[in-house]
Amino acid sequence: MLRPQDTATRERRPLTGLWRFRLDRAGEGRSAEWFRRPLAQAQEMPVPASFNDVTADPAVRDHVGDVWYQTTMRVPRGWDGQRVVLHFESATHRATAWVNDTEVISHEGGYTPFEAEVTDLVQAGDEARITVVVNNTLSWQSIPPGVVEDTPEGKRLRYFHDFFNYAGIHRPVWLYTTGRCHLTDVTVVTALAGAHGSIEFRTEVSGSDGTDGPEVRVVLRDADGTEIATGRGASGTLTVANVHRWAPGDGYLYDLEIQLIGDAGELLDSYHQSVGVRTVAVDGTRFLINGEPFYFTGFGKHEDLAVIGKGHNDAFLVHDFELLKWIGANSFRTSHYPYAEAVLDYADRQGIVVIDETAAVGMNMGLGGGILGQQGYTTFSPETINERTRDGHAQAIRELVARDKNHPSVVLWSIANEPESHTEGAERYFKPLFELTGQLDPTRPVGFVNEVLASHGKCRVSQFGDVVMLNRYYGWYLHTGDLETAELAWEQELKGWAGEGKPIIITEYGADTYPGLHSLIPQPWSEEYQVELLDMNHRVFDRVDAVAGEQVWAFADFATASGIVRVGGNKKGVFTRDRQPKSAAHALRRRWRKAT
Ligand code: GCB
């Protein structure tokens, strides 16, 4: 699925702003067909945003079930004769949409796009009513999983991941046009040979009359807009002499314009694909970008902001990347779900490296939101996470790769965060998912993020990965407050992993830290302890050659479900939720800026 664009042949209108909104407390909206008329008893709700924290009403924040959104839009008069598509960048965790009285699409999964052609349902110059029911319930078959428990006070949603279950229309919604004959997909794969680069492209087209289809032409322009190569045919390879490589810290992009040309030479479609020419490979314990060893520095992040929750916000997008640069980070992981596409576009342009993760988080009944503790269920079983879950997980991987395959910033797929991975059930569950990811994208390494219950020697899933990704809380959940013991134990485990001969990326390490809390002899929760814990980790990493990267948990403090180990959310941020630095930010800046 291509992102909506304004081009010589395409036009798009955002459906952002205030929509009508209503909780469906009794779950009656679908049978009462609320989409047929203006939403009654509605309040206004911003799109994009999570709905949870916008109002002052706990019933909204903690609602479990359906919520309804509705807007109207006047279809531009000039769109007569065009193919019209309704496109959602995401709706969390599932949604069904109607245009006027007609259902047009349903989609499962909270962080990937979906769209429906609505040409026959709208009229250029007329208003169209767009209604969406969004559902935030999690089940054993959803990605991520969760359980709805019926209590005398109503439905309560229990989930096993450590961030608040924000929901709603988190990203922009678009109405856009194409001609009848249009491009439906493009894939680019780049390679380097000395000073030359090559761009292999493959296109897919729909809606053409003839058996031959339209002629496909491609034009490659450099960042100044100068044409440097052209090609013809649905697929092919372009060569770029003296290529300007995409590299960490140098987000140089070429523009590949794909044109569809009709029999009479008319332009049927034009679409622009950014291309960063770079290679990614794993060589023993080294992670290579453009053939050179790359060491990840940075964070696991969240899409998480006061009031707007997981809603995408351009000001914070730019600000967060400014902070990454300020601190000397060269990368981040989209923990624990695919982020808004605008984030990946920006990472491409900024030369920031991304580990791209699915929403498969919390598949581990030995943990509770990163914290050791039994959840009272069996992780993999016919009644819990089962083959149907795996089908959904496979679909989540397909949608992630389809969406993000052309981003040069994305160098590694993470297909799950901290699932149970020491059991036979886990091995059976994950093997086909690794195979699938490798087939979908043979150009990028694949991994998953391991947790300590499957420490070295116990994990039965890491055998399938190209890299080892470890989340470890030595000095926090393990050996709390005793950094000396933590250091020894951590080094011992890490040296075990190093023997596997794969690059090791430490995808999480850190300590909850209450900003402003100080202690002369560093104690857990103080700013000093966070600094010392990170220092201890760095000493260990620097002694193990196979370590190819360090990403601190977390970039910023974030909201979680309430619990006795969370103080107004998870406080492992190096920045506060409003992006002010804790002492650790300055310490990391000294380490990472020196290294680069
Ligand atoms: C983890 C999880 C992350 C949690 C973190 C913590 O291992 O991957 O989602 O937030 O630990 O702080 O406990």
Short mmCIF file of C-alpha atoms and ligand atoms in Angstrom, two decimals, residues 162 336 369-370 417-418 471 473 477 508 553 558 566 570 572, ligand 1:
data_model
loop_
_atom_site.label_atom_id
_atom_site.label_comp_id
_atom_site.label_asym_id
_atom_site.label_seq_id
_atom_site.Cartn_x
_atom_site.Cartn_y
_atom_site.Cartn_z
CA ASP A 162 4.33 -2.01 30.29
CA HIS A 336 6.96 -1.82 20.95
CA GLY A 369 5.25 -5.50 31.94
CA GLY A 370 8.97 -6.16 32.05
CA ASN A 417 9.69 -7.91 22.33
CA GLU A 418 10.46 -10.22 25.24
CA ASN A 471 16.97 -6.46 27.37
CA TYR A 473 18.17 -4.95 33.99
CA TYR A 477 15.32 -5.87 38.66
CA GLU A 508 17.23 -2.22 26.93
CA TRP A 553 15.56 2.13 28.20
CA PHE A 558 5.97 7.30 29.69
CA ARG A 566 5.15 2.67 38.68
CA ASN A 570 7.54 4.29 33.94
CA LYS A 572 13.28 4.97 33.23
C1 GCB B 1 11.13 -4.38 29.61
C2 GCB B 1 10.14 -4.10 28.55
C3 GCB B 1 9.68 -2.66 28.56
C4 GCB B 1 9.47 -2.20 30.00
C5 GCB B 1 10.79 -2.29 30.73
C6 GCB B 1 10.68 -1.87 32.20
O1 GCB B 1 11.86 -5.32 29.57
O2 GCB B 1 10.58 -4.45 27.27
O3 GCB B 1 8.50 -2.57 27.82
O4 GCB B 1 8.95 -0.92 30.07
O5 GCB B 1 11.24 -3.61 30.70
O6 GCB B 1 10.87 -0.72 32.48
O7 GCB B 1 10.38 -2.74 33.02
#
